[in-house]
CSV table of C-alpha atoms in Angstrom, one decimal:
chain,number,residue,atom,x,y,z
C,12,MET,CA,0.0,0.0,0.0
C,13,LEU,CA,1.3,3.4,-0.9
C,14,GLN,CA,2.0,5.9,1.9
C,15,LEU,CA,0.8,9.5,2.2
C,16,GLN,CA,4.3,10.9,1.5
C,17,PHE,CA,4.3,9.4,-2.0
C,18,PHE,CA,1.1,11.2,-3.0
C,19,LEU,CA,2.4,14.4,-1.4
C,20,LEU,CA,5.6,14.1,-3.3
C,21,VAL,CA,3.8,13.5,-6.6
C,22,ALA,CA,1.5,16.5,-5.9
C,23,ALA,CA,4.5,18.7,-5.1
C,24,VAL,CA,6.3,17.7,-8.3
C,25,LEU,CA,3.1,18.5,-10.3
C,26,PHE,CA,2.7,21.8,-8.6
C,27,CYS,CA,6.3,22.8,-9.2
C,28,ILE,CA,6.0,21.8,-12.9
C,29,GLY,CA,2.9,24.0,-13.0
C,30,ILE,CA,4.7,27.0,-11.4
C,31,TYR,CA,7.6,26.5,-13.7
C,32,GLY,CA,5.3,26.6,-16.7
C,33,LEU,CA,3.5,29.6,-15.4
C,34,ILE,CA,6.7,31.6,-14.9
C,35,VAL,CA,8.6,30.6,-18.0
C,36,SER,CA,6.0,30.2,-20.7
C,37,ARG,CA,5.0,33.2,-22.9
C,38,ASN,CA,2.2,31.2,-24.6
C,39,ALA,CA,-1.3,31.8,-23.2
C,40,ILE,CA,-2.4,28.2,-23.8
C,41,ARG,CA,0.6,26.8,-21.9
C,42,VAL,CA,-0.1,29.2,-19.0
C,43,LEU,CA,-3.7,27.9,-18.8
C,44,MET,CA,-2.4,24.3,-18.9
C,45,SER,CA,0.1,25.1,-16.1
C,46,ILE,CA,-2.8,26.5,-14.0
C,47,GLU,CA,-4.8,23.3,-14.6
C,48,LEU,CA,-1.8,21.2,-13.6
C,49,MET,CA,-1.5,23.2,-10.4
C,50,LEU,CA,-5.2,22.7,-9.6
C,51,ASN,CA,-4.8,18.9,-10.3
C,52,ALA,CA,-1.9,18.8,-7.8
C,53,VAL,CA,-4.2,20.5,-5.2
C,54,ASN,CA,-6.9,17.9,-6.0
C,55,LEU,CA,-4.4,15.1,-5.4
C,56,ASN,CA,-3.6,16.5,-2.0
C,57,PHE,CA,-7.3,16.8,-1.1
C,58,ILE,CA,-7.9,13.2,-2.1
C,59,ALA,CA,-4.8,11.9,-0.4
C,60,PHE,CA,-5.4,13.7,2.9
C,61,SER,CA,-9.1,12.6,2.8
C,62,ASN,CA,-8.1,9.0,2.3
C,63,PHE,CA,-5.4,8.8,4.9
C,64,LEU,CA,-6.7,11.1,7.6
C,65,ASP,CA,-10.5,11.1,7.4
C,66,SER,CA,-10.8,7.4,6.7
C,67,GLY,CA,-14.6,7.4,6.8
C,68,MET,CA,-15.3,11.0,5.5
C,69,ILE,CA,-15.5,12.2,2.0
C,70,ARG,CA,-14.6,15.9,2.5
C,71,GLY,CA,-11.6,15.7,0.3
C,72,GLN,CA,-13.6,14.3,-2.6
C,73,VAL,CA,-16.2,17.0,-2.2
C,74,PHE,CA,-13.6,19.7,-2.3
C,75,SER,CA,-12.0,18.1,-5.3
C,76,VAL,CA,-15.3,18.1,-7.2
C,77,PHE,CA,-15.6,21.8,-6.4
C,78,VAL,CA,-12.0,22.5,-7.6
C,79,ILE,CA,-12.7,20.5,-10.8
C,80,THR,CA,-15.8,22.6,-11.4
C,81,VAL,CA,-13.9,25.8,-10.9
C,82,ALA,CA,-11.1,24.5,-13.2
C,83,ALA,CA,-13.5,23.7,-16.0
C,84,ALA,CA,-15.1,27.1,-15.7
C,85,GLU,CA,-11.6,28.7,-15.7
C,86,ALA,CA,-10.5,26.8,-18.7
C,87,ALA,CA,-13.7,27.7,-20.7
C,88,VAL,CA,-13.5,31.4,-19.8
C,89,GLY,CA,-9.7,31.5,-20.3
C,90,LEU,CA,-9.8,29.8,-23.7
C,91,ALA,CA,-12.6,32.2,-24.8
C,92,ILE,CA,-10.5,35.2,-23.8
C,93,VAL,CA,-7.5,33.8,-25.6
C,94,LEU,CA,-9.6,33.1,-28.7
C,95,GLY,CA,-11.0,36.6,-28.6
C,96,ILE,CA,-7.5,38.1,-28.3
C,97,TYR,CA,-6.2,35.9,-31.0
C,98,ARG,CA,-8.9,37.1,-33.4
C,99,ASN,CA,-7.9,40.7,-32.7
C,100,ARG,CA,-4.1,40.5,-32.5
C,101,ALA,CA,-3.3,37.2,-34.4
C,102,THR,CA,-1.0,36.1,-31.6
C,103,ILE,CA,-1.3,34.4,-28.2
C,104,ASP,CA,2.0,35.7,-26.9
C,105,MET,CA,1.6,36.9,-23.3
C,106,GLU,CA,3.9,39.8,-23.9
C,107,SER,CA,1.7,41.3,-26.6
C,108,PHE,CA,-1.4,41.4,-24.4
C,109,ASN,CA,-1.5,45.1,-23.7
C,110,LEU,CA,-5.2,45.8,-24.5
C,111,LEU,CA,-5.9,47.4,-21.1
C,112,LYS,CA,-2.9,49.8,-21.2
C,113,TRP,CA,-3.5,53.5,-21.9
């Protein structure tokens, strides 16, 4: 049987990969994918703690369903914004998103 530390290590690696992709990437789609990866790492932590600490409770699973719902809404809205900017600017480079500047 796998220990809690294994799941926490996997979640930490996923979260670090997401942070790296968020900081380094200039592509808007990659930034959205990095945010999704970070949210999935949080879900893995919720499930692992729920399984190992609250053996009879399902609180972690309920929180994970809420996070998945928020992540789906974030992905839909984010992709719609990126598509709208791509139609106007013909690029998805994060450095060229200066629509709100004076």
